[in-house]
């Protein structure tokens, strides 16, 4: 039931012509438990259609850890989507992505 706040920074490598949302998955390493945190970046105040090459965008997400969340280690994954489509992730270090257009951005422990 405690509050969890995560802050992310994105650097735009090019302009975008669609308004993408962030999907945030906080996945337990064991047991399949997931905390969802889908949201528009920058609390919806700075649509991805406004992003220009070189912009650095600060995005903060806050949510409540469900009381039934099991203790343990969790991977934090994120990506971008519109409807059922995800923004493709290509390249980069294969140790931080899982092949389904999301990137592991960290780990956390729930006591």
C-alpha positions as MATLAB code, in Angstrom:
seq = 'XXXXXXXXXXXXXXXXXXXXXXXXXXXXXXXXXXXXXXXXXXXXXXXXXXXXXXXXXXXXXXXXXXXXXXXXXXXXXXXXXXXXXXXXXXXXXXXXXXXXXXXXXXXXXXX';
ca = [
       0.000    0.000    0.000;
       2.994    2.357   -0.078;
       3.530    5.043   -2.710;
       6.130    4.397   -5.417;
       7.549    7.184   -7.582;
       9.816    6.599  -10.576;
      11.478    9.256  -12.726;
      12.591    8.680  -16.308;
      14.506   10.854  -18.753;
      14.090   10.554  -22.513;
      16.220   12.163  -25.176;
      14.430   12.666  -28.457;
      16.584   11.568  -31.390;
      14.014   12.852  -33.908;
      10.611   14.473  -34.006;
       7.545   12.238  -33.655;
       4.315   12.677  -35.569;
       2.055   10.629  -33.274;
       1.007   10.981  -29.634;
       2.562    7.950  -27.927;
       1.802    6.705  -24.421;
       4.286    5.054  -22.088;
       3.614    1.542  -20.897;
       5.314    0.714  -17.624;
       5.562   -2.858  -16.381;
       6.985   -3.592  -12.957;
       7.332   -7.375  -13.100;
       8.154   -9.683  -10.212;
      11.172  -11.844  -11.011;
       9.159  -14.827   -9.762;
       5.465  -15.597   -9.771;
       4.223  -13.442  -12.659;
       2.952  -10.503  -10.553;
       2.842   -7.189  -12.461;
       2.235   -3.585  -11.479;
       1.015   -1.500  -14.442;
       1.792    2.171  -14.902;
       0.588    3.196  -18.365;
       0.520    6.959  -18.829;
       1.197    9.855  -21.187;
       4.746   11.214  -20.759;
       5.226   14.305  -18.593;
       1.728   13.798  -17.145;
       0.262   14.647  -20.553;
       1.692   18.172  -20.535;
       4.193   17.562  -23.341;
       2.808   15.352  -26.102;
       5.349   13.301  -28.052;
       4.170   15.188  -31.169;
       5.926   18.249  -29.691;
       9.254   16.484  -29.092;
      12.110   17.779  -31.220;
      15.516   16.305  -31.873;
      17.750   16.917  -28.845;
      14.926   17.527  -26.362;
      15.379   15.896  -22.959;
      12.044   15.056  -21.387;
      11.547   14.340  -17.687;
       8.731   11.906  -16.971;
       7.592   10.975  -13.490;
       5.155    8.216  -12.602;
       3.644    7.629   -9.166;
       1.482    4.743   -8.092;
       0.580    2.646   -5.112;
       2.171   -0.744   -4.562;
      -0.736   -3.176   -4.233;
      -1.050   -4.688   -0.775;
      -0.971   -8.170   -2.311;
       2.324   -7.542   -4.149;
       4.729  -10.309   -3.165;
       8.031   -9.340   -1.569;
      11.061   -9.680   -3.779;
      12.929   -8.373   -6.795;
      11.120   -6.680   -9.687;
      12.287   -5.642  -13.159;
      11.091   -2.258  -14.423;
      10.263   -2.267  -18.151;
       8.973    0.486  -20.384;
       8.098    1.218  -23.961;
       5.757    3.359  -26.023;
       2.413    2.440  -27.581;
      -0.676    3.670  -29.394;
      -3.689    1.379  -29.128;
      -2.431   -2.153  -29.766;
       0.760   -1.031  -31.556;
       4.122   -0.569  -29.871;
       6.922    1.725  -30.976;
       9.572   -0.654  -32.329;
      12.759   -0.967  -30.339;
      15.776   -1.818  -32.451;
      19.444   -2.130  -31.654;
      20.958   -1.418  -28.313;
      22.201   -3.819  -25.708;
      20.265   -7.104  -25.943;
      20.666   -7.613  -22.190;
      18.178   -4.798  -21.516;
      15.367   -5.679  -23.904;
      13.268   -8.777  -24.303;
      12.340   -8.703  -27.990;
       8.798   -7.371  -27.493;
       9.571   -3.667  -27.898;
      10.194   -2.830  -24.272;
      13.401   -1.958  -22.427;
      14.446   -2.887  -18.883;
      15.291    0.409  -17.197;
      15.921   -0.802  -13.683;
      15.225   -3.138  -10.831;
      13.642   -2.593   -7.456;
      12.892   -4.577   -4.348;
       9.564   -4.712   -2.589;
      10.099   -5.654    1.060;
];
